[in-house]
Coordinates of C-alpha atoms in Angstrom, one line a residue:
M1 CA -19.1 18.0 10.2
E2 CA -17.9 18.9 6.8
N3 CA -14.8 20.6 8.3
L4 CA -14.1 17.4 10.4
L5 CA -14.3 15.1 7.4
Q6 CA -12.1 17.4 5.5
K7 CA -9.5 17.4 8.2
F8 CA -9.7 13.6 8.4
I9 CA -9.2 13.5 4.5
N10 CA -6.3 15.8 4.7
L11 CA -4.5 13.9 7.5
I12 CA -4.9 10.5 5.6
N13 CA -3.9 12.0 2.3
T14 CA -0.7 13.5 4.0
I15 CA 0.2 10.2 5.7
N16 CA -0.2 8.2 2.4
E17 CA 1.7 10.8 0.4
N18 CA 4.8 10.7 2.7
I19 CA 4.6 6.9 2.8
G20 CA 4.5 7.0 -1.0
K21 CA 7.5 9.1 -1.1
V22 CA 9.4 6.7 1.1
A23 CA 8.3 3.8 -1.0
S24 CA 9.7 5.7 -4.1
W25 CA 13.2 5.8 -2.3
L26 CA 12.9 2.2 -1.6
T27 CA 12.3 1.8 -5.4
G28 CA 15.6 3.5 -6.2
I29 CA 17.4 1.3 -3.7
L30 CA 16.0 -1.7 -5.3
V31 CA 17.1 -0.7 -8.8
V32 CA 20.7 -0.1 -7.4
L33 CA 20.7 -3.6 -5.7
V34 CA 19.4 -5.4 -8.9
C35 CA 22.0 -3.5 -11.1
G36 CA 24.7 -4.4 -8.4
R37 CA 23.6 -8.0 -8.3
V38 CA 23.7 -8.5 -12.1
L39 CA 27.2 -6.8 -12.2
G40 CA 28.4 -8.9 -9.5
R41 CA 27.2 -12.1 -11.0
M42 CA 28.9 -11.1 -14.4
I43 CA 32.2 -10.3 -12.7
F44 CA 32.4 -12.8 -9.8
D45 CA 30.1 -15.4 -11.3
S46 CA 28.3 -15.7 -7.8
E47 CA 26.1 -13.8 -5.5
P48 CA 25.4 -13.8 -1.9
V49 CA 22.1 -15.8 -0.8
W50 CA 20.7 -12.7 1.1
L51 CA 20.8 -10.4 -1.8
P52 CA 17.9 -11.8 -4.0
E53 CA 16.1 -12.2 -0.6
L54 CA 16.6 -8.5 0.1
E55 CA 15.4 -7.6 -3.3
W56 CA 12.1 -9.5 -3.0
H57 CA 11.7 -8.1 0.6
L58 CA 12.0 -4.4 -0.8
F59 CA 9.7 -5.2 -3.6
A60 CA 7.1 -6.5 -1.2
M61 CA 7.5 -3.5 1.0
I62 CA 7.2 -1.0 -2.0
F63 CA 4.1 -2.8 -3.2
L64 CA 2.5 -3.1 0.1
L65 CA 3.3 0.4 1.6
A66 CA 2.3 2.3 -1.6
A67 CA -1.1 0.8 -2.0
G68 CA -2.7 3.7 -0.1
Y69 CA -0.7 6.2 -2.1
T70 CA -1.8 4.5 -5.3
L71 CA -5.5 4.7 -4.2
K72 CA -5.1 8.4 -3.2
H73 CA -3.8 9.3 -6.7
D74 CA -6.5 7.0 -8.4
K75 CA -3.8 5.0 -10.2
H76 CA -5.0 1.6 -9.1
V77 CA -6.4 -1.0 -11.6
R78 CA -10.0 -0.2 -12.5
V79 CA -12.3 -1.6 -15.2
D80 CA -13.0 1.8 -16.7
L81 CA -15.7 1.1 -19.4
F82 CA -18.1 3.8 -18.0
Y83 CA -16.5 5.4 -15.0
A84 CA -14.4 7.9 -17.1
K85 CA -17.5 9.5 -18.5
F86 CA -19.4 9.7 -15.2
S87 CA -20.1 13.0 -13.5
E88 CA -18.3 13.8 -10.3
K89 CA -21.4 12.8 -8.2
D90 CA -21.8 9.4 -10.1
K91 CA -18.0 8.7 -9.5
A92 CA -18.4 9.4 -5.8
L93 CA -21.3 7.2 -5.6
V94 CA -19.4 4.4 -7.3
N95 CA -16.4 5.0 -5.1
L96 CA -18.6 5.1 -1.9
V97 CA -20.5 1.9 -2.7
G98 CA -17.3 0.1 -3.9
A99 CA -15.3 1.0 -0.9
L100 CA -18.0 0.1 1.6
L101 CA -19.0 -3.0 -0.1
F102 CA -15.5 -4.3 -1.2
L103 CA -12.4 -2.4 -0.2
V104 CA -13.1 -1.7 3.4
P105 CA -14.1 -5.3 4.3
W106 CA -11.2 -6.8 2.3
C107 CA -8.8 -4.6 4.1
C108 CA -10.2 -5.5 7.5
L109 CA -9.9 -9.1 6.6
I110 CA -6.3 -8.8 5.4
I111 CA -5.4 -6.9 8.6
Y112 CA -7.1 -9.6 10.9
V113 CA -5.4 -12.5 9.2
S114 CA -2.0 -10.9 8.5
Y115 CA -1.6 -9.7 12.0
D116 CA -1.5 -13.1 13.4
Y117 CA 0.6 -14.4 10.6
A118 CA 3.2 -11.7 11.3
L119 CA 2.9 -12.0 15.1
G120 CA 3.7 -15.8 14.9
S121 CA 6.7 -15.0 12.8
F122 CA 8.0 -12.4 15.2
K123 CA 7.4 -14.8 18.2
I124 CA 9.8 -17.4 16.7
L125 CA 12.1 -14.6 15.2
E126 CA 11.7 -16.3 11.8
G127 CA 14.4 -15.9 9.4
S128 CA 15.2 -17.2 6.1
P129 CA 15.3 -21.0 5.6
N130 CA 18.4 -20.4 3.5
P131 CA 21.9 -20.6 5.1
N132 CA 23.2 -17.0 5.2
G133 CA 19.8 -15.7 4.4
L134 CA 18.2 -12.6 5.9
P135 CA 17.0 -12.7 9.6
F136 CA 13.8 -11.2 10.8
R137 CA 11.3 -12.2 8.1
F138 CA 8.6 -10.8 10.4
I139 CA 9.4 -7.3 9.2
V140 CA 8.2 -8.0 5.7
K141 CA 5.2 -9.9 7.1
F142 CA 4.2 -6.9 9.2
A143 CA 4.3 -4.8 6.1
I144 CA 1.2 -6.8 4.9
T145 CA -0.6 -5.6 8.0
I146 CA 0.7 -2.0 7.8
G147 CA 0.0 -1.8 4.0
A148 CA -3.5 -3.0 4.4
S149 CA -4.0 -0.5 7.3
L150 CA -2.8 2.3 5.1
L151 CA -5.1 1.2 2.3
L152 CA -8.0 1.0 4.7
L153 CA -7.3 4.5 5.9
Q154 CA -7.2 5.8 2.4
A155 CA -10.4 3.9 1.6
L156 CA -12.0 5.7 4.5
A157 CA -10.7 9.0 3.3
M158 CA -12.2 8.1 -0.1
V159 CA -15.6 7.3 1.6
A160 CA -15.4 10.7 3.3
N161 CA -14.6 12.5 0.2
S162 CA -17.4 10.7 -1.6
V163 CA -19.8 11.8 1.1
L164 CA -18.7 15.5 0.8
T165 CA -18.9 15.3 -2.9
L166 CA -22.4 13.7 -2.8
K167 CA -23.6 16.3 -0.3
Y168 CA -21.9 19.4 -1.4
K169 CA -21.3 18.7 -5.1
T170 CA -17.5 18.9 -4.9
A171 CA -15.0 17.9 -2.2
K172 CA -12.1 20.4 -1.4
E173 CA -9.3 18.1 -1.9
N174 CA -8.5 14.9 -3.9

């Protein structure tokens, strides 16, 4: 059982690590787009409608797709009054209870609601309401579902890691 849990943890960690690397490339692309838009506005005193839309689409994709990566590296927002001084077992217990009571149900709710939201957008091939705006707005809406799914998988890996830590004192990989 321990070996199976460890394989599951490693698989999810690998998936979110790779998605996080993709998100980091999207961040670089976003920086180039913003700089290009600023320079274009300074030089030509105008900008295409689709460019700011592309920027917020990329920002949303980065934020949503990197949520699991952020949890994997324990870089998410945490009220850390006591947690930093806890033992590994106490941290594992907090992570286990927090994930099972809050994170997993929240991710499931987001996946459930966002899927219908994105599917409705796909069915009508929703695009920007602005003339010359971006088509296929459903892509960024499906990113909500995908991002919540990646976060859910990482939460389940965190639960498995917490169980291993509580049972065997230390898990093999964080």
